[in-house]
XYZ file of C-alpha atoms in Angstrom:
558
model
C -7.712 8.328 -27.658
C -4.157 9.678 -26.270
C -1.112 7.666 -26.070
C 0.445 7.099 -22.997
C 4.268 7.412 -23.019
C 6.241 5.280 -25.038
C 7.460 1.840 -22.921
C 10.620 0.021 -23.647
C 8.667 -3.321 -24.656
C 11.696 -5.770 -24.383
C 11.925 -4.567 -21.016
C 8.562 -5.486 -20.505
C 7.917 -9.069 -22.865
C 11.315 -10.599 -22.382
C 11.756 -13.628 -24.657
C 11.095 -16.914 -23.437
C 9.590 -16.020 -20.257
C 5.993 -15.151 -20.329
C 5.758 -16.398 -16.593
C 7.083 -18.248 -13.875
C 8.362 -21.319 -14.748
C 6.112 -24.296 -14.840
C 3.136 -22.233 -13.964
C -0.829 -22.579 -14.430
C -2.558 -19.722 -15.732
C -2.551 -16.334 -13.399
C -6.829 -17.211 -11.475
C -8.684 -14.834 -9.357
C -11.201 -12.917 -10.111
C -12.552 -15.298 -13.331
C -13.944 -18.166 -10.674
C -16.273 -15.082 -9.231
C -17.095 -13.591 -12.335
C -15.508 -10.957 -14.526
C -12.129 -10.508 -15.673
C -9.206 -12.684 -13.850
C -6.070 -11.774 -13.675
C -3.924 -12.281 -16.775
C -0.297 -12.625 -17.896
C 0.493 -8.867 -19.591
C 0.214 -9.420 -23.431
C 0.557 -6.576 -26.582
C -3.388 -6.951 -27.058
C -3.752 -5.479 -23.883
C -2.006 -2.152 -24.791
C -5.370 -0.825 -25.831
C -6.117 0.095 -22.347
C -4.087 1.514 -19.671
C -2.153 0.095 -16.957
C -0.365 1.416 -13.931
C 2.682 -0.076 -12.584
C 1.334 -0.699 -9.115
C 3.209 0.382 -5.874
C 2.194 -1.639 -3.590
C 4.134 -4.807 -5.341
C 7.511 -2.998 -5.125
C 9.124 -6.337 -5.272
C 6.676 -7.961 -6.948
C 4.796 -10.868 -6.168
C 5.373 -14.982 -5.579
C 3.628 -17.490 -6.935
C 1.563 -18.142 -3.896
C 0.996 -14.609 -3.526
C -0.488 -14.132 -6.531
C -3.717 -15.955 -5.240
C -4.223 -13.160 -2.975
C -3.161 -10.586 -5.836
C -6.881 -12.302 -7.161
C -9.070 -11.699 -4.269
C -8.023 -8.094 -4.107
C -9.436 -7.945 -8.106
C -12.300 -10.295 -7.223
C -13.442 -7.878 -4.110
C -12.743 -4.625 -6.719
C -14.993 -5.938 -9.200
C -17.846 -7.318 -6.899
C -18.052 -4.329 -5.643
C -17.604 -2.304 -8.539
C -21.136 -3.898 -10.267
C -23.233 -3.904 -6.813
C -22.285 -0.548 -6.694
C -24.507 -0.130 -9.586
C -22.417 3.533 -10.158
C -18.748 3.084 -11.067
C -18.198 3.982 -14.875
C -15.463 0.725 -14.665
C -16.099 -2.908 -13.829
C -13.616 -2.483 -11.300
C -9.809 -2.523 -11.084
C -8.226 -5.530 -13.588
C -4.683 -6.446 -13.267
C -1.956 -8.054 -15.521
C 1.478 -9.491 -14.913
C 4.598 -8.388 -16.201
C 6.862 -10.933 -15.006
C 6.044 -11.310 -10.798
C 5.292 -7.643 -11.284
C 1.412 -6.116 -10.839
C -0.216 -3.688 -13.088
C -3.506 -2.385 -12.505
C -6.240 -1.268 -15.002
C -9.824 -0.952 -14.533
C -11.991 -3.719 -16.185
C -14.753 -3.021 -18.406
C -18.142 -1.760 -16.837
C -21.127 -3.583 -17.129
C -24.116 -1.298 -18.498
C -26.687 -0.454 -16.078
C -30.295 0.994 -16.710
C -30.530 4.467 -15.634
C -33.333 3.725 -13.197
C -30.953 1.509 -11.152
C -28.190 4.160 -11.354
C -30.879 6.977 -10.298
C -31.490 4.538 -7.442
C -28.118 3.587 -6.641
C -26.880 7.843 -6.629
C -29.759 8.128 -3.782
C -28.658 5.521 -1.355
C -24.708 6.820 -2.427
C -25.682 10.029 -1.378
C -27.430 8.794 2.126
C -23.750 6.983 2.654
C -22.498 8.939 5.499
C -25.393 8.668 8.124
C -25.199 4.623 7.938
C -21.301 4.258 7.185
C -19.415 4.894 10.785
C -21.608 1.948 12.053
C -21.013 -0.061 9.211
C -17.507 0.441 8.946
C -16.916 -0.176 13.086
C -18.847 -3.369 12.794
C -17.201 -4.894 9.287
C -13.724 -4.260 10.925
C -14.654 -5.468 14.126
C -15.439 -8.805 12.378
C -12.131 -9.053 10.603
C -10.271 -8.329 13.476
C -11.934 -10.948 15.298
C -11.642 -13.515 12.456
C -7.401 -12.639 12.350
C -7.028 -12.498 15.708
C -8.238 -16.237 15.805
C -6.006 -17.281 13.366
C -2.984 -15.409 15.081
C -4.210 -17.522 18.085
C -4.034 -20.970 16.080
C 0.025 -20.821 15.507
C 0.244 -23.432 12.746
C 4.056 -24.039 13.418
C 4.311 -27.837 14.965
C 1.138 -29.008 13.659
C 0.472 -32.126 10.301
C 1.085 -31.120 7.099
C -2.893 -31.855 6.638
C -4.043 -29.715 9.475
C -2.084 -26.935 8.429
C -3.072 -27.369 5.126
C -6.527 -26.730 6.632
C -5.236 -23.476 8.395
C -4.026 -22.062 5.034
C -7.901 -22.640 3.411
C -9.506 -21.187 6.260
C -6.714 -18.228 5.910
C -6.854 -17.828 2.517
C -10.997 -17.709 2.613
C -10.322 -14.904 5.388
C -8.358 -13.119 3.328
C -10.505 -13.159 0.442
C -13.428 -11.631 2.435
C -11.205 -8.604 3.715
C -10.792 -7.712 -0.174
C -14.509 -7.844 -0.444
C -14.779 -5.741 2.460
C -12.240 -3.046 1.648
C -13.596 -2.557 -1.924
C -17.192 -2.609 -0.184
C -16.339 0.471 1.399
C -14.257 1.984 -0.935
C -15.714 2.206 -3.728
C -19.247 3.322 -1.765
C -16.707 5.942 0.076
C -14.901 7.226 -3.096
C -18.463 7.765 -4.920
C -20.097 9.283 -2.071
C -17.136 11.721 -1.647
C -16.928 12.998 -4.937
C -20.574 13.908 -4.549
C -20.013 15.855 -1.423
C -17.046 17.692 -3.214
C -19.013 18.765 -6.161
C -22.054 19.892 -3.918
C -19.455 21.531 -1.407
C -17.789 23.750 -4.863
C -21.765 25.237 -5.593
C -21.349 26.045 -2.178
C -18.242 27.771 -2.703
C -15.920 25.559 -0.664
C -13.139 24.168 -2.704
C -11.393 20.490 -2.569
C -8.280 22.031 -0.591
C -10.431 23.115 2.065
C -12.591 20.082 2.181
C -9.367 18.010 2.559
C -7.767 19.745 4.960
C -11.049 19.460 6.928
C -11.505 15.632 6.665
C -7.740 15.699 7.863
C -8.078 17.142 10.899
C -9.889 14.010 12.149
C -7.904 11.462 14.191
C -7.074 7.761 12.702
C -5.980 4.952 13.863
C -2.257 5.790 12.084
C -1.287 8.230 13.457
C -2.307 6.863 17.046
C 0.810 3.999 16.337
C 3.077 6.829 15.527
C 2.364 8.566 18.646
C 3.113 4.955 20.560
C 5.913 4.911 18.409
C 7.666 8.157 19.413
C 6.847 7.271 23.039
C 8.803 4.961 22.990
C 11.444 6.670 21.754
C 11.163 9.482 23.916
C 11.360 6.966 27.190
C 14.116 5.159 25.429
C 15.992 8.682 25.144
C 14.937 9.357 28.839
C 16.319 5.963 30.074
C 19.507 6.516 28.640
C 19.355 4.263 25.779
C 19.891 6.525 23.014
C 23.498 5.831 22.788
C 22.635 1.960 21.818
C 20.109 2.977 19.151
C 23.111 4.746 17.922
C 25.253 2.067 17.036
C 24.517 0.447 13.681
C 26.455 -2.611 14.405
C 23.848 -5.781 14.132
C 20.517 -6.513 15.451
C 19.311 -4.090 18.311
C 17.404 -6.304 19.919
C 20.150 -8.798 21.912
C 21.767 -5.758 22.896
C 18.848 -4.245 24.412
C 18.182 -7.685 26.495
C 21.719 -7.801 27.723
C 21.564 -4.080 29.683
C 19.582 -4.222 32.571
C 18.812 -0.654 32.158
C 16.592 -1.576 29.472
C 14.272 -3.945 30.635
C 11.388 -1.644 31.650
C 11.738 -0.176 28.520
C 12.050 -3.988 27.043
C 8.560 -4.639 28.512
C 7.339 -1.765 27.115
C 8.119 -2.640 24.000
C 6.698 -5.831 24.059
C 3.377 -4.811 24.851
C 3.686 -2.587 21.814
C 4.003 -5.681 19.515
C 1.765 -7.776 21.194
C -0.827 -4.845 20.426
C 0.570 -3.530 17.078
C 2.572 -6.492 15.853
C 0.517 -8.047 14.027
C 0.937 -6.005 10.244
C 3.582 -5.753 7.810
C 5.708 -3.167 6.262
C 4.462 -4.285 2.652
C 0.684 -4.777 1.432
C -0.119 -8.637 0.533
C 3.985 -9.101 0.158
C 3.985 -12.843 1.703
C 8.097 -12.599 1.495
C 7.835 -9.690 4.133
C 7.389 -10.652 7.559
C 5.372 -8.656 10.134
C 6.196 -6.529 12.891
C 5.647 -9.186 15.684
C 7.906 -11.911 13.390
C 10.595 -9.564 12.916
C 11.084 -6.940 16.003
C 14.272 -5.384 14.458
C 12.061 -3.577 11.833
C 10.510 -1.868 14.746
C 13.803 -0.820 16.150
C 14.954 0.309 12.735
C 12.312 3.084 12.732
C 12.710 4.351 16.264
C 16.375 4.509 15.658
C 15.687 6.664 12.588
C 13.213 9.013 15.422
C 15.758 9.038 17.936
C 18.935 9.689 15.717
C 16.289 12.750 13.351
C 15.114 14.125 16.354
C 11.668 13.523 14.521
C 8.848 15.531 15.773
C 5.787 13.808 16.702
C 2.652 13.700 14.857
C 0.364 16.313 15.884
C -1.892 15.347 19.394
C -5.409 13.840 18.998
C -8.041 17.057 18.596
C -11.537 17.596 17.172
C -12.073 18.173 13.145
C -11.926 21.852 12.599
C -14.742 23.325 10.451
C -13.675 26.813 9.394
C -15.395 29.435 10.264
C -17.119 32.348 8.238
C -19.161 29.715 6.056
C -22.704 28.929 5.129
C -25.008 26.949 7.033
C -25.642 24.782 3.652
C -21.684 24.574 3.593
C -21.016 23.812 7.034
C -23.600 20.843 6.937
C -22.034 19.589 3.938
C -18.625 18.999 5.750
C -20.331 17.619 8.394
C -21.460 14.904 5.861
C -18.137 14.711 4.652
C -16.940 13.895 8.144
C -18.628 11.228 8.957
C -18.031 9.445 5.422
C -14.569 10.555 5.970
C -12.652 8.822 3.229
C -9.279 10.107 4.401
C -8.968 8.650 7.639
C -10.553 5.389 6.454
C -8.090 5.373 3.340
C -5.607 5.303 6.637
C -7.417 2.981 8.914
C -8.363 0.171 7.133
C -4.766 -0.434 6.038
C -3.994 -1.862 9.366
C -6.320 -4.246 9.277
C -6.758 -5.564 5.557
C -3.693 -4.364 3.360
C -0.673 -4.456 6.145
C -2.533 -7.246 7.951
C -4.969 -9.675 6.063
C -2.009 -12.014 4.001
C 0.036 -12.800 7.406
C -1.671 -15.968 8.457
C -1.083 -17.131 4.391
C 2.321 -16.303 5.443
C 2.717 -18.159 8.853
C 0.859 -21.478 7.452
C 3.201 -21.571 4.014
C 6.540 -20.995 6.733
C 4.671 -23.848 8.898
C 4.267 -26.317 6.321
C 7.587 -25.719 4.941
C 8.803 -26.726 8.041
C 6.332 -29.608 8.038
C 7.640 -31.027 5.152
C 10.946 -30.812 5.298
C 11.376 -27.953 2.499
C 15.108 -26.881 0.956
C 14.472 -23.294 2.687
C 12.109 -21.790 5.306
C 10.193 -19.311 2.601
C 10.339 -22.325 -0.257
C 6.641 -23.075 -0.015
C 5.706 -19.218 -1.080
C 7.354 -21.058 -4.798
C 4.539 -22.477 -5.185
C 1.356 -22.061 -6.320
C -2.041 -23.042 -4.161
C -2.929 -25.915 -6.150
C 0.575 -27.370 -5.227
C 0.734 -26.204 -1.973
C -2.799 -27.992 -1.783
C -1.433 -31.569 -3.039
C 1.829 -31.345 -0.738
C -0.214 -30.473 2.221
C -2.630 -33.444 1.266
C 0.711 -35.810 0.999
C 0.029 -36.075 -2.850
C 3.216 -33.826 -3.500
C 6.622 -33.550 -2.009
C 9.893 -32.021 -2.560
C 11.140 -34.579 -4.868
C 8.531 -33.000 -7.110
C 8.738 -29.494 -6.377
C 11.964 -28.434 -5.424
C 13.102 -28.175 -9.107
C 10.582 -25.895 -10.030
C 10.323 -23.689 -6.835
C 14.028 -22.991 -7.395
C 13.558 -21.960 -10.860
C 10.797 -19.442 -10.019
C 12.968 -18.509 -6.924
C 15.472 -17.783 -9.722
C 12.816 -16.251 -11.701
C 11.675 -13.918 -8.817
C 15.043 -12.231 -8.722
C 15.891 -11.431 -12.107
C 12.463 -10.044 -12.612
C 13.039 -7.750 -8.840
C 16.371 -6.645 -10.099
C 14.190 -5.335 -13.349
C 11.411 -3.277 -11.241
C 13.641 0.328 -11.786
C 13.393 0.678 -15.180
C 9.174 -0.984 -15.853
C 7.571 1.896 -17.126
C 5.064 3.390 -14.781
C 2.072 3.451 -17.521
C 1.893 1.194 -20.448
C -0.960 1.383 -22.880
C -3.211 3.838 -24.150
C -5.989 5.732 -22.339
C -9.621 5.042 -23.034
C -10.812 7.590 -20.739
C -12.735 4.664 -18.273
C -12.995 6.342 -15.016
C -12.530 3.918 -11.929
C -12.744 6.285 -8.993
C -9.491 3.864 -7.223
C -7.292 4.493 -10.085
C -7.873 8.270 -10.145
C -7.988 8.327 -6.234
C -5.010 6.233 -5.694
C -2.853 5.626 -8.657
C -3.576 8.451 -11.326
C -5.468 11.540 -11.260
C -4.988 12.422 -14.921
C -3.259 9.729 -17.220
C -3.375 12.589 -19.885
C -1.928 15.309 -18.239
C 0.856 16.665 -20.252
C 4.470 16.363 -18.471
C 6.807 16.929 -20.370
C 5.956 21.027 -20.942
C 8.304 23.654 -19.739
C 11.964 23.590 -19.162
C 13.383 19.412 -19.087
C 15.428 20.272 -15.622
C 11.788 20.550 -14.169
C 9.304 17.094 -13.384
C 5.783 17.739 -13.309
C 3.123 16.057 -11.575
C 0.226 16.284 -9.153
C 0.579 18.962 -6.204
C -0.756 16.841 -2.995
C 0.355 19.096 -0.674
C 1.733 22.635 -0.466
C 4.584 24.714 -0.055
C 8.167 24.733 -1.752
C 11.460 23.141 -0.040
C 14.844 22.215 -1.263
C 17.065 19.396 -1.003
C 19.477 16.228 -1.516
C 17.416 13.596 -2.833
C 17.341 10.162 -1.326
C 16.022 7.609 -3.165
C 14.167 4.909 -1.690
C 12.507 1.885 -3.266
C 11.482 -0.177 -0.955
C 11.027 0.335 3.330
C 14.618 -1.790 3.374
C 16.122 1.744 2.343
C 14.205 3.740 4.526
C 17.135 3.089 7.299
C 19.368 5.269 4.841
C 16.889 8.805 5.058
C 18.749 11.155 6.479
C 17.254 14.846 7.929
C 16.674 17.309 5.415
C 16.387 15.018 2.475
C 14.021 15.051 -0.038
C 12.260 11.342 0.307
C 11.858 10.105 -3.766
C 9.940 6.615 -4.050
C 6.822 5.413 -6.123
C 4.468 5.566 -3.420
C 4.503 4.822 0.275
C 2.647 3.109 3.016
C 1.962 3.510 6.394
C 5.120 2.243 7.871
C 6.763 4.962 6.472
C 4.775 7.222 8.857
C 6.893 8.447 11.585
C 10.051 9.226 8.744
C 7.842 12.295 7.057
C 8.782 14.794 9.944
C 12.988 13.320 9.083
C 12.280 14.372 5.061
C 12.269 18.433 3.567
C 9.764 17.093 0.708
C 7.925 13.800 -1.049
C 8.399 13.120 -4.797
C 6.211 9.810 -5.772
C 5.867 8.276 -8.982
C 2.178 7.842 -8.378
C -0.725 8.683 -6.393
C -3.704 11.391 -6.235
C -4.775 13.702 -3.114
C -6.571 10.522 -1.642
C -2.863 8.631 -1.606
C -0.863 8.035 1.414
C 2.093 10.301 0.520
C -0.264 12.941 0.135
C -2.135 12.332 3.128
C 0.791 12.232 5.899
C 2.631 14.810 3.954
C -0.083 17.085 4.564
C -0.110 16.537 7.963
C 3.756 16.957 8.704
C 3.258 20.158 6.626
C 5.970 19.014 3.857
C 5.757 19.597 0.159
C 4.652 16.375 -1.836
C 4.214 16.297 -5.314
C 2.604 12.661 -6.675
C 2.169 11.149 -9.953
C 5.034 12.402 -11.634
C 5.584 9.078 -13.264
C 9.538 8.929 -13.997
C 10.768 10.744 -10.566
C 12.736 7.494 -9.564
C 13.961 6.940 -13.187
C 15.582 10.368 -13.343
C 16.917 11.519 -10.460
C 19.569 9.769 -8.380
C 20.832 10.195 -4.825
C 22.581 13.466 -3.838
C 20.664 15.639 -6.600
C 19.523 18.825 -5.332
C 15.903 19.490 -5.869
C 13.189 22.432 -5.420
C 9.853 20.468 -4.545
C 6.920 22.976 -5.219
C 4.170 21.221 -3.876
C 1.349 23.952 -4.718
C 2.124 24.072 -8.608
C 2.874 20.531 -8.715
C 6.762 20.411 -9.758
C 10.028 19.169 -9.528
C 13.327 21.113 -10.362
C 16.597 19.694 -10.593
C 18.945 22.227 -9.621
C 22.259 20.238 -9.668
C 22.912 16.643 -10.378
C 24.735 14.607 -7.368
C 28.945 14.982 -7.878
C 29.557 11.183 -9.164
C 33.722 12.377 -8.907
C 35.677 9.875 -6.872
């Protein structure tokens, strides 16, 4: 076994703070079988753990139950697949921050594995119809919760709404991983067969990416709104960065028609958030200034729109066998699905839980509008039922809020990889978090960082370090985006940057997909980029070789 890079254990195991104050043991997967989430302990370092980029702010107490839903869905899907070399995803908490790893696999007889392989290989024939049906069913449940606004209801009714919202969230993640594990396994099979037919992985990915997806559809609508704002003479309003933009637009008669179009956009696409399952982040609908900030960057930066939709392109000159395999891969298109499902699951499924939590805080006279987020689920149930009140709970939520903010400040110093590699292969971990945990990233000059080249080409620029979506307004044209990872909300700004560098990720991660879409170099799985590079550093990014070369440090002189 090869050891991961050394970690500063003092920063991961601070004395006296193993978990949230007055907290129950983290739970989730354990009640459904499998390995439940737990607090990170020294014994866990016998396995490898990746800092999960999906939660850059950490997880509030109520959100830990949602992390449990993610883990339970993954472990359930891995068991049912009967193919996975791991038992699905496992989670450890370092403070409120999430480390992701692989649960031990359950032994499967070879006869069952052979049957599962055959079933998975036939997946392209059934995937499109099954995903459409599953997505439509989830959207119906989420739309119904969206219409059932819990604001103003009595606490007991809000409690019932929250139980329903949590059940829908858990179901969404069961659906998510039921498709994801099967799709990734099928993709690996097709990739191997295509290699035998003379088609490499880069060609396969290019073909899959030539198909359209729903994230690009939304981005085209954002760019259309930006173009209309310019045409209506509203660009000067966006150029001013002096407070909320919506009231200034509402005060302009000339903006009335544009605001009508903007309201229509929010009605259709506002039920999404900038972060996955993060209960602290409002949806676009709840806080439209987030969308206006994106539009501001598009307008000021003259960001080019995404490519227009078109039919998938299979290269000429391939054998009949290769062309048929590519058509099968397009039917079970893991690249497009990886973007498509974000809009209904990662960025939406948790929002009813946030709505219920805010409504319960208002109905019970909480000390702050978001106070319920710092309760654990059993405490929320007691509060809604009237068997607990804020006289009982306020002291502990205040302590947890302080704990959460202390740990949030530690995020930049947390190791991206902890523990020892066991060689256990999980398709989700390798496809999304880290393609090769054993790859040497230290070879070569100390000014060169090594990672996985996921979008080819070479570009130079100044570093802009972005640790969360809050930092996106600081991006300037021609800069090199350096981050842990990206989400679909970041997509419209990829036309602004010269290149992208991520601490984590593989060929199918969002940053890789969108960098290829916009034709910019991207290197993922660098691990130390956000710790090594600083704002203003000049770097060269080689997305073909997978290197990031530090050319000059930023001038720090006064």
